[in-house]
Short mmCIF file of C-alpha atoms in Angstrom, two decimals:
data_model
loop_
_atom_site.label_atom_id
_atom_site.label_comp_id
_atom_site.label_asym_id
_atom_site.label_seq_id
_atom_site.Cartn_x
_atom_site.Cartn_y
_atom_site.Cartn_z
CA UNK U 1 0.16 -7.31 -18.05
CA UNK U 2 -0.21 -3.56 -18.10
CA UNK U 3 2.93 -1.63 -17.20
CA UNK U 4 1.14 1.61 -16.44
CA UNK U 5 -1.37 4.11 -17.75
CA UNK U 6 -1.19 4.93 -21.45
CA UNK U 7 -2.54 8.23 -22.72
CA UNK U 8 -4.85 10.34 -20.59
CA UNK U 9 -5.28 9.19 -17.01
CA UNK U 10 -9.01 9.22 -16.14
CA UNK U 11 -8.21 8.80 -12.45
CA UNK U 12 -5.93 11.76 -11.78
CA UNK U 13 -5.61 13.07 -8.24
CA UNK U 14 -7.00 16.41 -9.38
CA UNK U 15 -10.15 14.86 -10.82
CA UNK U 16 -10.64 12.74 -7.70
CA UNK U 17 -10.18 15.77 -5.47
CA UNK U 18 -12.72 17.77 -7.46
CA UNK U 19 -15.24 14.93 -7.33
CA UNK U 20 -14.80 13.93 -3.69
CA UNK U 21 -13.13 16.87 -1.97
CA UNK U 22 -16.14 18.56 -0.44
CA UNK U 23 -17.25 15.27 1.17
CA UNK U 24 -13.92 14.04 2.53
CA UNK U 25 -13.79 13.63 6.31
CA UNK U 26 -10.78 15.75 7.32
CA UNK U 27 -10.71 14.74 10.97
CA UNK U 28 -7.23 13.49 11.92
CA UNK U 29 -6.42 11.33 14.92
CA UNK U 30 -4.04 12.93 17.47
CA UNK U 31 -1.67 9.97 17.09
CA UNK U 32 -1.56 9.96 13.29
CA UNK U 33 2.18 10.10 12.54
CA UNK U 34 1.50 10.51 8.83
CA UNK U 35 -0.12 13.91 9.33
CA UNK U 36 2.51 16.66 9.42
CA UNK U 37 0.14 19.62 9.71
CA UNK U 38 -0.53 20.00 5.98
CA UNK U 39 -3.98 18.70 5.07
CA UNK U 40 -3.48 19.29 1.35
CA UNK U 41 -0.40 17.09 1.33
CA UNK U 42 -2.11 14.47 3.49
CA UNK U 43 -5.07 14.24 1.13
CA UNK U 44 -2.87 14.31 -1.96
CA UNK U 45 -1.35 11.01 -0.83
CA UNK U 46 -4.85 9.68 -0.13
CA UNK U 47 -6.09 10.59 -3.61
CA UNK U 48 -2.96 9.06 -5.11
CA UNK U 49 -3.75 5.82 -3.29
CA UNK U 50 -7.30 5.84 -4.65
CA UNK U 51 -5.94 6.52 -8.12
CA UNK U 52 -3.71 3.44 -7.80
CA UNK U 53 -6.70 1.36 -6.74
CA UNK U 54 -8.83 2.60 -9.64
CA UNK U 55 -6.09 1.98 -12.19
CA UNK U 56 -5.52 -1.51 -10.78
CA UNK U 57 -9.21 -2.42 -10.88
CA UNK U 58 -9.39 -1.20 -14.47
CA UNK U 59 -6.27 -3.14 -15.48
CA UNK U 60 -7.70 -6.29 -13.89
CA UNK U 61 -11.09 -5.82 -15.56
CA UNK U 62 -12.73 -5.83 -12.13
CA UNK U 63 -15.98 -4.17 -11.16
CA UNK U 64 -16.73 -2.11 -8.08
CA UNK U 65 -15.66 -4.05 -4.99
CA UNK U 66 -18.27 -5.12 -2.48
CA UNK U 67 -15.69 -5.88 0.21
CA UNK U 68 -12.36 -4.17 0.95
CA UNK U 69 -9.47 -4.91 3.30
CA UNK U 70 -7.16 -1.98 4.11
CA UNK U 71 -3.93 -3.39 5.61
CA UNK U 72 -2.26 -1.52 7.20
CA UNK U 73 -5.04 1.02 7.49
CA UNK U 74 -3.21 3.46 9.78
CA UNK U 75 -5.56 6.20 10.93
CA UNK U 76 -7.48 6.08 7.67
CA UNK U 77 -5.52 8.36 5.35
CA UNK U 78 -6.51 6.31 2.29
CA UNK U 79 -9.56 4.64 3.82
CA UNK U 80 -11.42 7.96 4.05
CA UNK U 81 -11.44 8.25 0.25
CA UNK U 82 -12.05 4.53 -0.31
CA UNK U 83 -15.19 4.95 1.80
CA UNK U 84 -16.42 7.75 -0.48
CA UNK U 85 -15.41 6.07 -3.73
CA UNK U 86 -17.08 2.76 -2.82
CA UNK U 87 -19.92 3.74 -0.46
CA UNK U 88 -21.70 0.38 -0.65
CA UNK U 89 -18.59 -1.66 0.15
CA UNK U 90 -17.96 -3.36 3.46
CA UNK U 91 -14.53 -2.15 4.63
CA UNK U 92 -12.25 -3.91 7.08
CA UNK U 93 -9.32 -2.05 8.62
CA UNK U 94 -6.31 -3.91 10.03
CA UNK U 95 -3.25 -2.38 11.66
CA UNK U 96 -0.60 -3.13 14.28
CA UNK U 97 -1.66 0.05 16.14
CA UNK U 98 -4.92 -0.62 17.98
CA UNK U 99 -5.72 3.08 18.35
CA UNK U 100 -5.52 3.42 14.56
CA UNK U 101 -7.90 0.50 14.03
CA UNK U 102 -10.35 1.94 16.54
CA UNK U 103 -10.24 5.37 14.87
CA UNK U 104 -11.07 3.83 11.49
CA UNK U 105 -13.90 1.84 13.02
CA UNK U 106 -15.48 4.88 14.63
CA UNK U 107 -14.95 7.38 11.79
CA UNK U 108 -15.13 5.34 8.57
CA UNK U 109 -17.47 2.49 9.53
CA UNK U 110 -14.71 -0.10 9.22
CA UNK U 111 -14.72 -3.52 10.83
CA UNK U 112 -11.65 -3.43 13.12
CA UNK U 113 -8.94 -6.11 13.00
CA UNK U 114 -5.77 -6.26 15.08
CA UNK U 115 -2.82 -7.00 12.79
CA UNK U 116 0.28 -8.93 13.85
CA UNK U 117 3.86 -9.30 12.59
CA UNK U 118 3.06 -12.93 11.78
CA UNK U 119 0.21 -12.95 9.24
CA UNK U 120 -0.89 -16.38 10.51
CA UNK U 121 -1.89 -14.63 13.75
CA UNK U 122 -4.22 -12.12 12.03
CA UNK U 123 -7.78 -13.19 12.74
CA UNK U 124 -9.38 -12.55 9.37
CA UNK U 125 -11.50 -15.54 8.40
CA UNK U 126 -13.01 -14.25 5.19
CA UNK U 127 -11.92 -13.05 1.75
CA UNK U 128 -12.28 -9.78 -0.15
CA UNK U 129 -12.89 -8.30 -3.58
CA UNK U 130 -10.16 -5.70 -3.04
CA UNK U 131 -7.16 -5.48 -0.75
CA UNK U 132 -5.22 -2.22 -0.44
CA UNK U 133 -1.82 -2.78 1.15
CA UNK U 134 0.06 0.52 1.08
CA UNK U 135 3.51 0.75 2.67
CA UNK U 136 3.70 -2.61 4.41
CA UNK U 137 6.11 -4.56 2.19
CA UNK U 138 8.34 -1.47 2.18
CA UNK U 139 9.22 -2.32 5.79
CA UNK U 140 9.59 -6.12 5.71
CA UNK U 141 12.52 -8.42 5.03
CA UNK U 142 12.35 -10.97 2.20
CA UNK U 143 10.99 -13.85 4.28
CA UNK U 144 8.25 -11.79 5.92
CA UNK U 145 7.39 -10.18 2.57
CA UNK U 146 6.75 -13.61 1.09
CA UNK U 147 4.58 -14.55 4.07
CA UNK U 148 2.45 -11.43 3.69
CA UNK U 149 2.18 -11.84 -0.09
CA UNK U 150 0.87 -15.37 0.50
CA UNK U 151 -1.53 -13.96 3.09
CA UNK U 152 -2.87 -11.37 0.64
CA UNK U 153 -3.38 -14.03 -2.03
CA UNK U 154 -5.21 -16.28 0.43
CA UNK U 155 -7.63 -13.51 1.41
CA UNK U 156 -8.82 -12.68 -2.11
CA UNK U 157 -12.13 -13.77 -3.54
CA UNK U 158 -11.99 -15.37 -6.98
CA UNK U 159 -11.16 -12.53 -9.39
CA UNK U 160 -10.37 -10.34 -6.37
CA UNK U 161 -7.61 -7.74 -6.72
CA UNK U 162 -4.73 -7.08 -4.32
CA UNK U 163 -2.95 -3.73 -4.70
CA UNK U 164 0.34 -3.40 -2.80
CA UNK U 165 3.35 -1.11 -2.83
CA UNK U 166 7.13 -1.49 -2.68
CA UNK U 167 10.31 0.59 -2.73
CA UNK U 168 11.70 0.11 -6.22
CA UNK U 169 14.38 1.54 -8.47
CA UNK U 170 13.75 5.21 -7.64
CA UNK U 171 14.32 4.84 -3.86
CA UNK U 172 17.45 2.82 -4.64
CA UNK U 173 18.82 5.73 -6.67
CA UNK U 174 17.87 8.20 -3.94
CA UNK U 175 19.75 6.18 -1.34
CA UNK U 176 22.76 5.82 -3.62
CA UNK U 177 23.12 9.57 -4.17
CA UNK U 178 21.98 10.67 -0.71
CA UNK U 179 18.82 12.37 -2.00
CA UNK U 180 16.67 10.67 0.64
CA UNK U 181 17.91 8.38 3.40
CA UNK U 182 14.70 7.11 5.06
CA UNK U 183 16.26 7.96 8.41
CA UNK U 184 19.01 5.36 7.89
CA UNK U 185 22.61 5.92 8.87
CA UNK U 186 25.22 5.29 6.11
CA UNK U 187 26.06 1.78 7.35
CA UNK U 188 22.45 0.60 7.31
CA UNK U 189 21.79 2.19 3.92
CA UNK U 190 24.92 0.53 2.51
CA UNK U 191 23.75 -2.86 3.82
CA UNK U 192 20.37 -2.59 2.10
CA UNK U 193 21.94 -1.40 -1.15
CA UNK U 194 24.53 -4.19 -1.15
CA UNK U 195 21.83 -6.83 -0.68
CA UNK U 196 19.73 -5.23 -3.40
CA UNK U 197 22.60 -5.29 -5.89
CA UNK U 198 23.34 -8.91 -4.99
CA UNK U 199 19.87 -10.42 -5.07
CA UNK U 200 17.35 -7.79 -6.17
CA UNK U 201 16.06 -7.43 -2.61
CA UNK U 202 17.63 -5.49 0.23
CA UNK U 203 16.55 -4.88 3.81
CA UNK U 204 17.93 -3.21 6.91
CA UNK U 205 16.69 -2.46 10.37
CA UNK U 206 15.54 1.09 11.03
CA UNK U 207 17.03 2.83 14.08
CA UNK U 208 13.53 3.65 15.35
CA UNK U 209 12.27 0.08 14.89
CA UNK U 210 10.98 -1.91 11.97
CA UNK U 211 12.93 -1.78 8.75
CA UNK U 212 13.32 -0.48 5.21
CA UNK U 213 13.24 -2.77 2.19
CA UNK U 214 14.17 -2.38 -1.47
CA UNK U 215 12.65 -4.70 -4.08
CA UNK U 216 13.51 -4.80 -7.78
CA UNK U 217 10.75 -5.42 -10.33
CA UNK U 218 12.41 -8.72 -11.31
CA UNK U 219 12.46 -9.91 -7.68
CA UNK U 220 8.81 -8.98 -7.20
CA UNK U 221 7.67 -10.68 -10.41
CA UNK U 222 9.44 -13.86 -9.33
CA UNK U 223 7.97 -13.63 -5.81
CA UNK U 224 4.43 -13.20 -7.14
CA UNK U 225 4.91 -16.21 -9.39
CA UNK U 226 6.26 -18.34 -6.54
CA UNK U 227 3.18 -17.61 -4.43
CA UNK U 228 0.94 -18.96 -7.19
CA UNK U 229 -2.84 -18.86 -7.40
CA UNK U 230 -2.92 -15.33 -8.74
CA UNK U 231 -1.60 -13.39 -11.71
CA UNK U 232 0.09 -10.05 -12.11
CA UNK U 233 -2.39 -7.67 -13.76
CA UNK U 234 -0.46 -4.40 -13.61
CA UNK U 235 2.74 -2.74 -12.48
CA UNK U 236 2.84 1.02 -12.05
CA UNK U 237 6.35 2.33 -11.26
CA UNK U 238 6.39 5.17 -8.69
CA UNK U 239 2.62 5.48 -8.96
CA UNK U 240 1.83 6.14 -5.30
CA UNK U 241 2.66 9.79 -4.68
CA UNK U 242 5.59 9.62 -7.11
CA UNK U 243 7.38 7.30 -4.69
CA UNK U 244 6.22 3.69 -4.24
CA UNK U 245 5.94 1.15 -7.02
CA UNK U 246 2.41 -0.27 -7.20
CA UNK U 247 1.51 -3.87 -8.02
CA UNK U 248 -1.91 -5.31 -8.82
CA UNK U 249 -2.56 -9.06 -8.68
CA UNK U 250 -5.77 -10.94 -9.46
CA UNK U 251 -6.72 -14.25 -7.88
CA UNK U 252 -7.33 -16.97 -10.43
#
Protein backbone atom coordinates (compact mmCIF):
# COMPACT_ATOMS: atom_id res chain seq x y z
CA UNK A 1 0.00 0.00 0.00
CA UNK A 2 1.29 3.43 -0.89
CA UNK A 3 1.03 6.01 1.89
CA UNK A 4 1.41 9.00 -0.37
CA UNK A 5 3.50 10.53 -3.13
CA UNK A 6 7.26 10.12 -2.84
CA UNK A 7 9.57 12.59 -4.55
CA UNK A 8 8.28 14.89 -7.26
CA UNK A 9 4.53 14.92 -7.75
CA UNK A 10 3.76 14.66 -11.49
CA UNK A 11 0.14 15.58 -10.87
CA UNK A 12 0.45 18.91 -9.08
CA UNK A 13 -2.47 21.33 -9.16
CA UNK A 14 -0.27 23.87 -10.92
CA UNK A 15 0.62 21.48 -13.74
CA UNK A 16 -3.02 20.43 -14.12
CA UNK A 17 -4.14 24.06 -14.22
CA UNK A 18 -1.57 24.88 -16.89
CA UNK A 19 -2.59 21.89 -18.99
CA UNK A 20 -6.37 22.20 -18.64
CA UNK A 21 -7.04 25.76 -17.51
CA UNK A 22 -7.89 27.38 -20.81
CA UNK A 23 -10.48 24.66 -21.55
CA UNK A 24 -12.22 24.46 -18.18
CA UNK A 25 -15.92 25.32 -18.22
CA UNK A 26 -16.21 28.08 -15.61
CA UNK A 27 -19.99 28.34 -15.62
CA UNK A 28 -21.34 28.01 -12.06
CA UNK A 29 -24.90 27.09 -11.15
CA UNK A 30 -26.80 29.77 -9.18
CA UNK A 31 -27.46 27.24 -6.40
CA UNK A 32 -23.87 26.02 -6.05
CA UNK A 33 -23.16 26.48 -2.33
CA UNK A 34 -19.51 25.56 -2.83
CA UNK A 35 -18.84 28.65 -4.93
CA UNK A 36 -18.05 31.65 -2.73
CA UNK A 37 -17.32 34.14 -5.50
CA UNK A 38 -13.67 33.19 -5.99
CA UNK A 39 -13.20 31.15 -9.16
CA UNK A 40 -9.49 30.57 -8.52
CA UNK A 41 -10.24 28.98 -5.16
CA UNK A 42 -13.13 26.97 -6.62
CA UNK A 43 -10.94 25.55 -9.37
CA UNK A 44 -8.02 24.94 -7.01
CA UNK A 45 -10.19 22.46 -5.12
CA UNK A 46 -11.25 20.90 -8.44
CA UNK A 47 -7.65 20.45 -9.57
CA UNK A 48 -6.78 19.01 -6.17
CA UNK A 49 -9.56 16.45 -6.61
CA UNK A 50 -8.22 15.48 -10.04
CA UNK A 51 -4.74 15.20 -8.58
CA UNK A 52 -6.08 12.78 -5.96
CA UNK A 53 -7.73 10.72 -8.69
CA UNK A 54 -4.55 10.61 -10.79
CA UNK A 55 -2.39 9.62 -7.84
CA UNK A 56 -4.88 6.91 -6.88
CA UNK A 57 -5.03 5.46 -10.38
CA UNK A 58 -1.25 5.42 -10.51
CA UNK A 59 -0.97 3.75 -7.10
CA UNK A 60 -3.49 1.10 -8.17
CA UNK A 61 -1.72 0.49 -11.48
CA UNK A 62 -4.94 1.34 -13.31
CA UNK A 63 -5.26 2.71 -16.81
CA UNK A 64 -7.49 5.51 -18.03
CA UNK A 65 -11.06 4.87 -16.90
CA UNK A 66 -13.75 4.28 -19.48
CA UNK A 67 -16.57 4.84 -16.99
CA UNK A 68 -16.74 7.18 -13.99
CA UNK A 69 -19.24 7.69 -11.17
CA UNK A 70 -19.07 11.05 -9.35
CA UNK A 71 -20.99 10.71 -6.06
CA UNK A 72 -21.89 13.22 -4.76
CA UNK A 73 -21.30 15.27 -7.88
CA UNK A 74 -22.68 18.56 -6.56
CA UNK A 75 -22.83 21.14 -9.33
CA UNK A 76 -19.77 19.68 -11.01
CA UNK A 77 -16.85 21.35 -9.25
CA UNK A 78 -14.62 18.29 -9.76
CA UNK A 79 -16.58 16.77 -12.63
CA UNK A 80 -15.68 19.65 -14.95
CA UNK A 81 -12.00 18.69 -14.77
CA UNK A 82 -12.69 14.95 -14.82
CA UNK A 83 -14.51 15.54 -18.11
CA UNK A 84 -11.41 17.24 -19.57
CA UNK A 85 -8.91 14.76 -18.15
CA UNK A 86 -10.84 11.71 -19.39
CA UNK A 87 -12.71 12.96 -22.48
CA UNK A 88 -13.61 9.49 -23.75
CA UNK A 89 -15.09 8.31 -20.45
CA UNK A 90 -18.78 7.90 -19.79
CA UNK A 91 -19.52 9.93 -16.64
CA UNK A 92 -22.45 9.43 -14.29
CA UNK A 93 -23.32 12.11 -11.75
CA UNK A 94 -25.30 11.30 -8.60
CA UNK A 95 -26.37 13.71 -5.89
CA UNK A 96 -29.13 14.27 -3.33
CA UNK A 97 -29.82 17.68 -4.95
CA UNK A 98 -31.75 17.15 -8.18
CA UNK A 99 -30.86 20.60 -9.52
CA UNK A 100 -27.17 19.72 -9.13
CA UNK A 101 -27.61 16.47 -11.04
CA UNK A 102 -29.47 18.25 -13.82
CA UNK A 103 -26.77 20.93 -14.08
CA UNK A 104 -24.07 18.27 -14.48
CA UNK A 105 -26.14 16.47 -17.10
CA UNK A 106 -26.64 19.60 -19.18
CA UNK A 107 -23.14 21.09 -18.83
CA UNK A 108 -20.77 18.11 -18.52
CA UNK A 109 -22.58 15.41 -20.49
CA UNK A 110 -23.18 13.30 -17.39
CA UNK A 111 -25.83 10.64 -17.02
CA UNK A 112 -28.00 11.92 -14.14
CA UNK A 113 -28.80 9.80 -11.08
CA UNK A 114 -30.85 10.82 -8.05
CA UNK A 115 -28.97 9.83 -4.89
CA UNK A 116 -30.65 8.85 -1.63
CA UNK A 117 -29.62 8.64 2.04
CA UNK A 118 -30.05 4.86 1.81
CA UNK A 119 -27.62 3.59 -0.85
CA UNK A 120 -29.93 0.63 -1.53
CA UNK A 121 -32.40 3.16 -2.97
CA UNK A 122 -29.93 4.60 -5.52
CA UNK A 123 -30.90 3.28 -8.93
CA UNK A 124 -27.49 2.54 -10.39
CA UNK A 125 -27.53 -0.88 -12.00
CA UNK A 126 -24.06 -0.95 -13.48
CA UNK A 127 -20.43 -0.78 -12.36
CA UNK A 128 -17.55 1.60 -13.06
CA UNK A 129 -13.82 1.78 -13.65
CA UNK A 130 -13.51 4.80 -11.35
CA UNK A 131 -15.64 6.21 -8.56
CA UNK A 132 -14.87 9.64 -7.11
CA UNK A 133 -16.60 10.15 -3.77
CA UNK A 134 -15.48 13.50 -2.38
CA UNK A 135 -16.94 14.76 0.91
CA UNK A 136 -19.70 12.21 1.46
CA UNK A 137 -18.28 10.04 4.24
CA UNK A 138 -17.27 13.26 6.01
CA UNK A 139 -20.97 13.77 6.78
CA UNK A 140 -22.15 10.25 7.68
CA UNK A 141 -22.31 8.33 10.94
CA UNK A 142 -20.47 5.01 11.31
CA UNK A 143 -23.37 2.79 10.24
CA UNK A 144 -24.20 4.82 7.14
CA UNK A 145 -20.50 5.11 6.28
CA UNK A 146 -20.22 1.33 6.21
CA UNK A 147 -23.32 1.09 4.01
CA UNK A 148 -21.91 3.55 1.50
CA UNK A 149 -18.47 1.90 1.52
CA UNK A 150 -20.17 -1.40 0.69
CA UNK A 151 -22.12 0.39 -2.05
CA UNK A 152 -18.94 1.81 -3.58
CA UNK A 153 -17.29 -1.62 -3.55
CA UNK A 154 -20.33 -3.20 -5.19
CA UNK A 155 -20.32 -0.67 -8.04
CA UNK A 156 -16.70 -1.21 -9.11
CA UNK A 157 -15.67 -3.20 -12.14
CA UNK A 158 -12.95 -5.79 -11.56
CA UNK A 159 -9.75 -3.79 -10.99
CA UNK A 160 -11.89 -0.65 -10.71
CA UNK A 161 -10.73 2.09 -8.32
CA UNK A 162 -12.82 3.93 -5.71
CA UNK A 163 -11.38 7.20 -4.40
CA UNK A 164 -13.11 8.62 -1.31
CA UNK A 165 -12.36 11.21 1.35
CA UNK A 166 -12.67 11.48 5.13
CA UNK A 167 -11.98 13.89 7.98
CA UNK A 168 -8.86 12.53 9.64
CA UNK A 169 -6.30 13.54 12.23
CA UNK A 170 -5.86 17.14 11.04
CA UNK A 171 -9.56 18.10 11.42
CA UNK A 172 -9.53 16.44 14.84
CA UNK A 173 -6.67 18.71 15.91
CA UNK A 174 -8.42 21.75 14.46
CA UNK A 175 -11.57 21.00 16.44
CA UNK A 176 -9.57 20.39 19.61
CA UNK A 177 -7.82 23.76 19.47
CA UNK A 178 -10.71 25.74 17.97
CA UNK A 179 -8.89 26.43 14.70
CA UNK A 180 -11.92 25.36 12.64
CA UNK A 181 -15.29 24.31 14.03
CA UNK A 182 -17.25 23.17 10.92
CA UNK A 183 -20.14 25.29 12.14
CA UNK A 184 -20.54 23.11 15.25
CA UNK A 185 -21.33 24.50 18.68
CA UNK A 186 -18.96 23.42 21.51
CA UNK A 187 -21.30 20.67 22.75
CA UNK A 188 -21.60 19.01 19.35
CA UNK A 189 -17.87 19.29 18.69
CA UNK A 190 -17.13 17.76 22.11
CA UNK A 191 -19.47 14.84 21.34
CA UNK A 192 -17.72 14.02 18.07
CA UNK A 193 -14.27 14.32 19.65
CA UNK A 194 -15.23 12.11 22.60
CA UNK A 195 -16.51 9.38 20.27
CA UNK A 196 -13.38 9.68 18.14
CA UNK A 197 -11.09 9.26 21.14
CA UNK A 198 -13.14 6.28 22.33
CA UNK A 199 -13.52 4.32 19.11
CA UNK A 200 -11.58 6.03 16.32
CA UNK A 201 -14.81 7.32 14.78
CA UNK A 202 -16.87 10.29 15.88
CA UNK A 203 -20.03 11.86 14.51
CA UNK A 204 -22.42 14.63 15.45
CA UNK A 205 -25.43 16.27 13.90
CA UNK A 206 -24.87 19.62 12.23
CA UNK A 207 -27.20 22.45 13.27
CA UNK A 208 -28.08 23.10 9.62
CA UNK A 209 -28.81 19.43 8.90
CA UNK A 210 -26.69 16.42 8.08
CA UNK A 211 -23.64 15.80 10.19
CA UNK A 212 -19.87 15.93 10.61
CA UNK A 213 -17.77 12.80 11.04
CA UNK A 214 -14.20 12.12 12.13
CA UNK A 215 -12.48 8.88 11.12
CA UNK A 216 -9.03 7.71 12.21
CA UNK A 217 -6.79 5.88 9.73
CA UNK A 218 -6.98 2.75 11.89
CA UNK A 219 -10.80 2.81 11.88
CA UNK A 220 -10.90 3.28 8.12
CA UNK A 221 -8.42 0.48 7.43
CA UNK A 222 -10.51 -1.87 9.55
CA UNK A 223 -13.74 -0.74 7.85
CA UNK A 224 -12.29 -1.31 4.37
CA UNK A 225 -11.16 -4.78 5.41
CA UNK A 226 -14.58 -5.63 6.86
CA UNK A 227 -16.29 -4.74 3.58
CA UNK A 228 -14.10 -7.23 1.73
CA UNK A 229 -13.82 -7.79 -2.00
CA UNK A 230 -11.40 -4.93 -2.49
CA UNK A 231 -7.97 -3.89 -1.28
CA UNK A 232 -6.51 -0.64 -0.05
CA UNK A 233 -4.14 0.67 -2.73
CA UNK A 234 -3.22 4.06 -1.29
CA UNK A 235 -3.78 6.47 1.57
CA UNK A 236 -2.95 10.14 1.12
CA UNK A 237 -3.31 12.15 4.35
CA UNK A 238 -4.79 15.64 3.84
CA UNK A 239 -4.39 15.26 0.08
CA UNK A 240 -7.62 16.95 -1.02
CA UNK A 241 -7.01 20.68 -0.75
CA UNK A 242 -4.81 20.18 2.33
CA UNK A 243 -7.88 19.07 4.26
CA UNK A 244 -9.48 15.68 3.60
CA UNK A 245 -7.69 12.36 3.85
CA UNK A 246 -7.94 10.44 0.57
CA UNK A 247 -8.35 6.67 0.24
CA UNK A 248 -8.03 4.55 -2.90
CA UNK A 249 -9.39 0.99 -3.01
CA UNK A 250 -9.23 -1.50 -5.88
CA UNK A 251 -11.80 -4.23 -6.45
CA UNK A 252 -10.29 -7.69 -6.52
